[in-house]
Amino acid sequence: MADTTLMDKLVSLCKRRGFVFQSSEIYGGLGSVWDYGPLGVALKRNIKDRWWNSMVHGRDDIEGLDAAILMHPKVWEASGHVAGFTDPLVDCRHCKNRFRADDPRIKGTPGQPDAQCPVCGTRGSLTEPRMFNLMFKTFMGPVEDSAAVVYLRPETAQGIYVNYLNVLQSSRQRIPFGIAQIGKAFRNEITPGNFIFRTREFEQMEMQFFVQPGTDAEWFERWREWRMQWHHSLGLTPAKLQWHQHSGSELAHYARAAFDIQYEFPFGWQEIEGIHNRGDFDLGRHQEYSGKKLEYFDQAQNQRYLPFIVETSAGADRVTLTLLVDAYREEQVEGETRVVLGLHPAVAPIKTGVFPLVKKDGMPEIAATLYHELRQEFACFYDDSGAIGRRYRRMDEAGTPFGVTVDGDTITARTVTVRHRDTMQQERVGLDRVRQYIVDRLGATR
Ligand code: ATP
């Protein structure tokens, strides 16, 4: 399967089956903003739950937080975003399209007569690069003047830094400890694209770990290992995950060390999560700009210091895309193409389909009772329409790992057929055992 075709097929499957829709589609859509349909929201929620479980419920040393999207404008001065969160962009005077100055499709040097617009092909129409801030601005209160400007946060991390003392004191944690948050972030990306890979509104899953200076390198290595393990636990193909180390000019101004976890998408190796050793840059800047002391008094060591921060920052939408890309496959079965999303059972939006083989002989009644019992435990889907093979295929496309069919033997022997999505094998399981049978195979939640 050619790689571009895979993305096209995935986008169409996502729309057809209700994973992802274009935002405001009936008005022609809004550039690089997407909505999650019934299956998509379930998949993304399962990913976020798994992250939250591994970070917050599964550990004693990390607390949760949900900070507001709107923050004091000074936060973004202190963080460096007002001055530095910029990309160089050029405009085409002819067709009015806008590009990043380093867009590989541009031939020649923007601003010079030889430069050629990659869209309309006009020569000499590209402007000199100018810096463009990626933060969305809005106004707070009724007066639209610059005093009332606030930003939609471009990352969730700053909400954690400015609350670090509140969380520390209220939770009675001691360093080393972390704060985890999942929430929306907004970036006015110049070249968004690749479906939900780079969008203007997205969700981040970020954890900031506060450590004693000098222990940061060690914690950084630990977090690197744990984060890669987490991605493996989602069932992603190991050979499609790799590390990318930031070096020299690639390193952000705040970072002492940075590694990305990359996945091999059809459009190349790309970042899905960043792990950064941020030193004391963030707390130092907030201390300076707010005038509030943000030091920690370490009783055991009898010393005061600004903690160093190790950050893990993943995109919930990117991880969702990664899972979809990794799971998509097509097989030839009895002369027909079978489309399967081989999602790990723990993240699959629906865990089990329940089907009466035919709509008679008491089968629908037993199937409906079973369906109501199973859905108390996990997400199920009841389907009694069409040939059983078609019903299985519909569940394959949705990534549902199990199908339970109530048939003639259910009436006589109190057993059901359990059909496995990946192997298409079927086995008979006692009606009273089927709930536990599936629970045992859904995989741990963390
Ligand atoms: P990129 O270089 O791909 O723009 P970045 O280095 O700016 O990413 P970070 O600021 O480190 O990304 O953000 C952390 C994570 O947030 C990324 O690994 C990614 O998963 C997610 N993310 C960042 N920007 C976007 C976006 N525009 N759309 C979707 N997810 C994003």
Coordinates of C-alpha atoms and ligand atoms in Angstrom, one line a residue:
M1 CA 0.0 0.0 0.0
A2 CA 1.5 3.3 -1.0
D3 CA 2.0 5.6 2.0
T4 CA -0.1 8.5 0.8
T5 CA -2.9 6.0 0.1
L6 CA -2.7 4.8 3.6
M7 CA -3.4 8.3 5.0
D8 CA -6.2 8.8 2.5
K9 CA -7.8 5.5 3.5
L10 CA -7.4 6.3 7.2
V11 CA -9.0 9.7 6.8
S12 CA -11.9 8.2 5.0
L13 CA -12.3 5.4 7.5
C14 CA -12.2 7.9 10.3
K15 CA -15.1 9.9 8.8
R16 CA -17.1 6.9 7.7
R17 CA -16.9 5.2 11.1
G18 CA -17.2 8.3 13.2
F19 CA -13.6 8.6 14.6
V20 CA -12.8 12.1 13.3
F21 CA -14.7 14.7 11.3
Q22 CA -13.6 18.0 9.9
S23 CA -14.6 20.9 12.1
S24 CA -17.6 22.9 10.8
E25 CA -17.8 20.6 7.8
I26 CA -21.1 21.9 6.6
Y27 CA -19.5 25.3 6.2
G28 CA -16.6 24.0 4.2
G29 CA -14.5 23.1 7.2
L30 CA -12.0 25.2 9.3
G31 CA -8.3 24.9 8.5
S32 CA -6.6 22.1 10.5
V33 CA -9.2 21.9 13.2
W34 CA -10.9 18.5 13.7
D35 CA -13.8 17.1 15.8
Y36 CA -13.8 13.6 17.3
G37 CA -16.9 11.5 16.7
P38 CA -18.3 8.7 18.9
L39 CA -15.5 6.2 18.3
G40 CA -12.7 8.8 18.2
V41 CA -13.7 10.4 21.5
A42 CA -13.7 6.9 23.1
L43 CA -10.3 6.1 21.6
K44 CA -8.7 9.4 22.7
R45 CA -10.3 9.1 26.2
N46 CA -8.9 5.6 26.6
I47 CA -5.4 6.9 25.7
K48 CA -5.7 9.9 28.1
D49 CA -7.1 7.6 30.9
R50 CA -4.2 5.2 30.4
W51 CA -1.7 8.1 30.6
W52 CA -3.4 9.5 33.7
N53 CA -3.5 6.1 35.4
S54 CA 0.2 5.6 34.7
M55 CA 1.2 9.1 35.9
V56 CA -1.2 10.0 38.7
H57 CA -3.1 6.9 40.1
G58 CA -0.1 4.6 39.6
R59 CA 2.4 6.7 41.5
D60 CA 2.7 8.3 44.9
D61 CA 5.0 11.1 43.7
I62 CA 2.8 12.8 41.0
E63 CA -0.3 15.0 41.6
G64 CA -2.9 16.0 39.0
L65 CA -3.9 19.5 38.0
D66 CA -6.4 21.2 35.6
A67 CA -5.3 24.8 35.1
A68 CA -7.3 27.3 33.1
I69 CA -6.6 27.9 29.4
L70 CA -6.5 31.7 29.9
M71 CA -3.6 32.9 32.0
H72 CA -2.1 36.2 33.1
P73 CA -0.4 37.7 30.0
K74 CA 2.8 38.1 32.0
V75 CA 3.1 34.3 32.1
W76 CA 3.9 34.3 28.4
E77 CA 6.4 37.1 28.8
A78 CA 8.2 35.1 31.5
S79 CA 8.0 31.9 29.5
G80 CA 9.6 33.5 26.5
H81 CA 6.6 32.9 24.2
V82 CA 5.8 36.5 23.5
A83 CA 9.3 37.2 22.3
G84 CA 10.3 33.9 20.9
F85 CA 7.4 31.6 20.0
T86 CA 7.7 32.5 16.4
D87 CA 8.2 31.0 13.0
P88 CA 9.6 32.9 10.0
L89 CA 6.9 33.2 7.3
V90 CA 6.7 34.5 3.8
D91 CA 3.6 35.6 1.8
C92 CA 2.9 35.2 -1.9
R93 CA 1.8 38.6 -3.1
H94 CA 0.2 37.0 -6.1
C95 CA -2.0 34.1 -4.7
K96 CA -2.0 35.3 -1.1
N97 CA -0.8 31.9 0.3
R98 CA 1.4 31.9 3.3
F99 CA 4.4 29.6 4.0
R100 CA 7.1 28.9 6.5
A101 CA 10.3 30.5 5.1
D102 CA 12.0 27.1 5.3
D103 CA 9.3 25.3 3.4
P104 CA 11.2 22.8 1.3
R105 CA 8.9 23.4 -1.6
I106 CA 10.1 27.0 -2.1
K107 CA 12.7 27.3 -4.8
G108 CA 15.1 30.2 -4.4
T109 CA 15.4 32.8 -1.6
P110 CA 12.2 34.4 -0.4
G111 CA 12.3 38.2 -1.0
Q112 CA 14.6 37.8 -4.1
P113 CA 13.4 37.8 -7.7
D114 CA 14.4 34.2 -8.3
A115 CA 12.1 32.8 -5.5
Q116 CA 9.1 30.9 -6.8
C117 CA 5.8 30.4 -5.1
P118 CA 5.2 26.7 -4.5
V119 CA 1.4 27.1 -5.1
C120 CA 0.9 29.4 -8.0
G121 CA 4.5 29.2 -9.4
T122 CA 4.9 33.0 -9.8
R123 CA 8.5 34.2 -9.6
G124 CA 9.5 37.1 -7.4
S125 CA 6.2 37.2 -5.6
L126 CA 7.4 35.9 -2.2
T127 CA 8.0 38.5 0.5
E128 CA 11.0 38.7 2.8
P129 CA 10.6 36.4 5.8
R130 CA 9.1 38.0 8.8
M131 CA 8.6 36.6 12.3
F132 CA 5.1 35.4 13.1
N133 CA 4.0 34.6 16.7
L134 CA 2.1 31.3 16.9
M135 CA 0.0 32.3 19.9
F136 CA -3.7 33.0 19.4
K137 CA -4.7 36.3 20.9
T138 CA -8.0 37.3 22.3
F139 CA -9.5 40.0 24.5
M140 CA -10.6 39.8 28.0
G141 CA -13.5 42.0 29.1
P142 CA -15.5 44.3 26.9
V143 CA -12.7 46.7 25.7
E144 CA -10.7 45.6 22.7
D145 CA -7.5 47.3 23.6
S146 CA -4.0 46.0 24.1
A147 CA -4.3 46.2 27.9
A148 CA -7.0 43.5 27.8
V149 CA -5.1 41.1 25.5
V150 CA -4.9 37.5 26.7
Y151 CA -3.6 34.4 24.9
L152 CA -5.0 31.0 24.4
R153 CA -2.2 28.9 26.0
P154 CA 0.2 27.3 23.4
E155 CA 1.2 24.6 25.9
T156 CA -0.1 23.3 29.2
A157 CA 3.2 23.4 31.0
Q158 CA 3.1 27.0 32.2
G159 CA -0.1 26.3 34.2
I160 CA 1.9 23.7 36.1
Y161 CA 4.9 26.0 36.8
V162 CA 2.8 28.8 38.2
N163 CA 0.9 26.4 40.5
Y164 CA 3.9 24.5 41.6
L165 CA 4.0 25.9 45.1
N166 CA 0.2 25.6 45.5
V167 CA 0.4 21.9 44.7
L168 CA 3.5 21.3 46.7
Q169 CA 2.0 22.9 49.8
S170 CA -1.5 21.5 49.5
S171 CA -0.5 18.0 48.7
R172 CA 2.4 17.9 51.3
Q173 CA 4.7 16.4 48.6
R174 CA 8.4 16.7 48.8
I175 CA 10.9 17.0 46.1
P176 CA 11.3 14.9 43.9
F177 CA 7.7 15.0 42.8
G178 CA 5.7 15.8 39.7
I179 CA 2.5 17.5 38.5
A180 CA 0.5 16.0 35.6
Q181 CA -2.0 17.8 33.4
I182 CA -4.1 17.0 30.3
G183 CA -5.6 19.9 28.4
K184 CA -6.1 21.9 25.3
A185 CA -3.4 24.0 23.7
F186 CA -3.6 26.3 20.7
R187 CA -1.0 27.2 18.1
N188 CA -1.6 29.2 15.0
E189 CA 0.6 26.9 13.0
I190 CA 1.6 28.2 9.6
T191 CA 1.9 24.8 8.0
P192 CA -0.4 22.5 9.8
G193 CA -1.4 19.2 8.2
N194 CA -1.2 15.5 8.0
F195 CA -4.7 15.1 9.4
I196 CA -4.7 15.3 13.2
F197 CA -0.8 15.3 13.3
R198 CA -0.4 19.0 13.4
T199 CA -3.5 21.0 14.2
R200 CA -4.3 24.5 15.5
E201 CA -6.2 23.2 18.5
F202 CA -4.9 20.1 20.2
E203 CA -4.6 18.3 23.5
Q204 CA -1.4 17.8 25.5
M205 CA -0.6 15.3 28.2
E206 CA 2.2 16.9 30.1
M207 CA 4.1 16.0 33.3
Q208 CA 6.6 18.2 35.0
F209 CA 8.9 16.5 37.5
F210 CA 10.6 18.8 40.1
V211 CA 14.0 17.5 41.3
Q212 CA 17.0 18.6 43.3
P213 CA 19.7 20.2 41.0
G214 CA 22.4 17.7 40.3
T215 CA 19.9 14.8 40.2
D216 CA 18.3 16.0 37.0
A217 CA 20.4 13.9 34.6
E218 CA 19.5 10.7 36.4
W219 CA 15.8 11.6 36.5
F220 CA 15.9 12.5 32.9
E221 CA 17.2 9.1 32.0
R222 CA 14.5 7.4 34.1
W223 CA 11.7 9.3 32.5
R224 CA 13.1 8.6 29.1
E225 CA 12.9 4.9 29.8
W226 CA 9.4 5.0 31.4
R227 CA 7.9 7.1 28.6
M228 CA 9.2 4.7 25.9
Q229 CA 7.8 1.8 27.9
W230 CA 4.4 3.5 28.0
H231 CA 4.3 3.8 24.2
H232 CA 5.2 0.2 23.9
S233 CA 2.4 -0.7 26.3
L234 CA -0.1 0.8 23.8
G235 CA 0.8 -2.1 21.5
L236 CA 2.7 0.1 18.9
T237 CA 5.1 -1.7 16.6
P238 CA 8.5 -1.4 18.4
A239 CA 10.5 -1.1 15.2
K240 CA 8.4 2.0 14.4
L241 CA 9.5 3.9 17.5
Q242 CA 12.8 5.6 17.9
W243 CA 14.7 8.3 19.8
H244 CA 15.8 11.5 18.3
Q245 CA 18.2 13.6 20.3
H246 CA 18.2 17.4 20.0
S247 CA 21.6 18.8 19.6
G248 CA 23.2 22.2 19.1
S249 CA 20.8 24.7 17.4
E250 CA 17.9 22.3 17.7
L251 CA 17.9 22.6 21.5
A252 CA 15.3 25.0 22.8
H253 CA 16.5 28.0 24.8
Y254 CA 15.2 26.5 28.0
A255 CA 16.6 22.9 27.5
R256 CA 19.7 21.4 28.9
A257 CA 18.9 18.1 27.1
A258 CA 16.0 17.0 24.9
F259 CA 15.0 13.8 23.3
D260 CA 11.9 13.1 21.1
I261 CA 10.1 9.8 20.8
Q262 CA 9.4 9.5 17.1
Y263 CA 7.1 7.2 15.2
E264 CA 7.5 6.2 11.6
F265 CA 4.4 7.7 10.0
P266 CA 3.6 7.3 6.3
F267 CA 5.0 10.9 5.9
G268 CA 8.3 10.1 7.7
W269 CA 9.7 9.8 11.3
Q270 CA 8.0 12.5 13.4
E271 CA 7.8 13.5 17.1
I272 CA 5.0 12.2 19.2
E273 CA 6.4 13.1 22.6
G274 CA 9.3 15.3 23.9
I275 CA 11.3 14.7 27.1
H276 CA 13.2 17.7 28.2
N277 CA 15.6 18.6 31.0
R278 CA 14.6 22.2 31.5
G279 CA 16.9 23.0 34.4
D280 CA 15.7 25.9 36.6
F281 CA 14.8 28.1 33.6
D282 CA 11.0 28.1 34.1
L283 CA 10.8 28.6 37.9
G284 CA 13.7 31.1 37.6
R285 CA 11.8 33.2 35.1
H286 CA 8.5 33.1 36.9
Q287 CA 10.3 34.1 40.1
E288 CA 11.9 37.0 38.3
Y289 CA 8.7 38.2 36.5
S290 CA 6.3 37.7 39.4
G291 CA 8.6 38.8 42.2
K292 CA 7.5 35.8 44.3
K293 CA 10.0 33.4 45.8
L294 CA 9.6 30.0 44.3
E295 CA 12.4 28.3 46.1
Y296 CA 12.0 25.0 47.9
F297 CA 13.4 24.4 51.4
D298 CA 14.8 20.9 51.5
Q299 CA 14.6 19.9 55.2
A300 CA 16.6 16.7 54.8
Q301 CA 19.5 18.6 53.2
N302 CA 18.9 21.8 55.1
Q303 CA 19.2 23.9 51.9
R304 CA 17.1 26.1 49.8
Y305 CA 17.1 25.8 46.0
L306 CA 15.1 26.3 42.8
P307 CA 14.2 22.8 41.7
F308 CA 15.2 21.6 38.2
I309 CA 12.4 20.3 36.0
V310 CA 12.3 17.2 33.8
E311 CA 9.3 17.5 31.4
T312 CA 7.5 14.8 29.5
S313 CA 5.2 16.3 26.9
A314 CA 3.0 14.2 24.6
G315 CA 0.1 15.1 22.3
A316 CA -3.1 13.2 22.8
D317 CA -4.1 13.7 19.2
R318 CA -0.8 12.6 17.9
V319 CA -0.8 9.5 19.9
T320 CA -4.3 8.8 18.7
L321 CA -3.1 9.2 15.1
T322 CA -0.1 7.0 15.8
L323 CA -2.4 4.2 17.1
L324 CA -4.7 4.5 14.1
V325 CA -1.8 4.4 11.6
D326 CA -0.2 1.5 13.4
A327 CA -3.4 -0.5 13.6
Y328 CA -4.7 -0.1 10.1
R329 CA -4.4 -3.1 7.8
E330 CA -6.1 -4.7 4.9
E331 CA -6.3 -8.4 4.2
Q332 CA -7.8 -10.5 1.4
V333 CA -10.3 -12.9 2.9
E334 CA -12.4 -15.1 0.5
G335 CA -11.9 -12.7 -2.4
E336 CA -12.9 -9.7 -0.3
T337 CA -10.9 -7.0 1.3
R338 CA -11.1 -7.1 5.1
V339 CA -10.2 -3.7 6.7
V340 CA -9.0 -4.2 10.3
L341 CA -8.0 -1.8 13.0
G342 CA -5.8 -4.0 15.2
L343 CA -6.0 -1.7 18.2
H344 CA -4.8 -2.9 21.6
P345 CA -7.9 -4.1 23.5
A346 CA -7.1 -1.6 26.3
V347 CA -7.6 1.4 24.0
A348 CA -10.2 0.0 21.6
P349 CA -13.3 2.2 21.7
I350 CA -15.6 -0.8 21.7
K351 CA -14.4 -3.9 23.4
T352 CA -17.1 -6.4 22.3
G353 CA -19.9 -6.7 19.7
V354 CA -22.9 -8.7 20.8
F355 CA -24.9 -10.4 18.0
P356 CA -27.9 -12.7 17.9
L357 CA -27.3 -15.0 15.0
V358 CA -30.9 -14.7 13.8
K359 CA -33.8 -12.6 15.0
K360 CA -35.8 -15.6 16.3
D361 CA -35.8 -18.6 18.6
G362 CA -35.2 -16.5 21.7
M363 CA -31.7 -15.5 20.5
P364 CA -32.3 -11.7 20.5
E365 CA -33.6 -11.9 24.1
I366 CA -30.5 -13.7 25.4
A367 CA -28.2 -11.5 23.4
A368 CA -29.9 -8.3 24.7
T369 CA -29.6 -9.6 28.3
L370 CA -26.0 -10.4 27.8
Y371 CA -25.3 -7.0 26.2
H372 CA -26.8 -5.2 29.1
E373 CA -24.7 -7.3 31.5
L374 CA -21.5 -6.7 29.6
R375 CA -21.9 -3.0 29.1
Q376 CA -21.8 -2.6 32.9
E377 CA -18.2 -3.5 32.7
F378 CA -16.9 -2.2 29.3
A379 CA -18.0 -0.6 26.1
C380 CA -20.2 -2.9 23.9
F381 CA -22.1 -2.6 20.7
Y382 CA -25.3 -4.6 19.9
D383 CA -26.0 -5.4 16.3
D384 CA -28.7 -7.6 14.9
S385 CA -28.9 -6.4 11.3
G386 CA -27.4 -8.2 8.3
A387 CA -25.4 -11.3 7.8
I388 CA -23.2 -12.3 10.7
G389 CA -20.0 -12.0 8.5
R390 CA -21.0 -8.4 7.7
R391 CA -21.5 -7.6 11.3
Y392 CA -18.0 -9.0 12.2
R393 CA -16.5 -6.9 9.4
R394 CA -18.1 -3.7 10.7
M395 CA -16.6 -4.4 14.1
D396 CA -13.1 -5.2 12.5
E397 CA -13.1 -1.7 11.0
A398 CA -14.0 -0.1 14.4
G399 CA -11.1 -2.0 16.0
T400 CA -13.4 -4.1 18.3
P401 CA -11.3 -7.0 19.5
F402 CA -14.1 -9.5 20.4
G403 CA -17.5 -10.5 18.9
V404 CA -19.9 -12.6 20.9
T405 CA -22.6 -14.4 19.0
V406 CA -25.7 -16.0 20.5
D407 CA -26.7 -19.0 18.3
G408 CA -28.5 -22.3 18.4
D409 CA -26.1 -23.8 20.8
T410 CA -26.7 -21.0 23.3
I411 CA -30.3 -22.2 23.6
T412 CA -29.4 -25.9 24.0
A413 CA -25.9 -25.8 25.6
R414 CA -25.7 -22.3 27.2
T415 CA -22.5 -21.5 25.3
V416 CA -21.8 -18.6 22.9
T417 CA -19.3 -18.1 20.1
V418 CA -16.4 -15.7 20.8
R419 CA -14.8 -14.5 17.6
H420 CA -11.4 -12.9 17.7
R421 CA -10.8 -9.9 15.5
D422 CA -7.1 -10.5 14.7
T423 CA -7.2 -14.2 13.9
M424 CA -10.9 -14.5 13.0
Q425 CA -10.8 -17.7 15.1
Q426 CA -13.9 -18.7 17.0
E427 CA -14.3 -20.6 20.2
R428 CA -17.1 -21.6 22.4
V429 CA -17.4 -20.1 25.9
G430 CA -20.0 -20.7 28.5
L431 CA -22.6 -18.0 28.6
D432 CA -22.0 -17.4 32.3
R433 CA -18.2 -17.2 31.8
V434 CA -18.1 -14.9 28.8
R435 CA -17.9 -11.6 30.9
Q436 CA -14.9 -12.8 32.8
Y437 CA -13.3 -14.3 29.7
I438 CA -13.3 -10.9 28.0
V439 CA -12.3 -8.9 31.1
D440 CA -9.2 -11.2 31.4
R441 CA -8.2 -10.3 27.8
L442 CA -8.7 -6.6 27.9
G443 CA -5.2 -5.9 29.3
A444 CA -4.3 -4.0 32.4
T445 CA -5.3 -0.3 32.5
R446 CA -1.7 0.7 33.1
Ligands
ATP1 P1 6.6 20.1 16.4 O1 8.1 20.3 16.2 O2 6.1 18.8 15.8 O3 5.8 21.3 16.1 P2 7.1 20.8 19.1 O4 8.5 20.4 19.3 O5 6.7 22.2 18.9 O6 6.4 19.9 17.9 P3 6.3 20.5 21.8 O7 6.2 22.0 22.0 O8 7.4 19.8 22.4 O9 6.2 20.2 20.2 O10 4.9 19.8 22.2 C1 4.9 18.6 22.8 C2 3.9 17.6 22.1 O11 2.7 18.3 21.8 C3 4.4 17.2 20.7 O12 5.3 16.1 20.9 C4 3.2 16.8 20.0 O13 2.8 15.5 20.4 C5 2.2 17.8 20.6 N1 2.0 18.9 19.7 C6 2.7 20.0 19.5 N2 2.2 20.8 18.6 C7 1.1 20.2 18.1 C8 0.2 20.5 17.0 N3 0.2 21.6 16.4 N4 -0.8 19.6 16.8 C9 -0.9 18.4 17.5 N5 0.0 18.1 18.5 C10 1.0 18.9 18.8

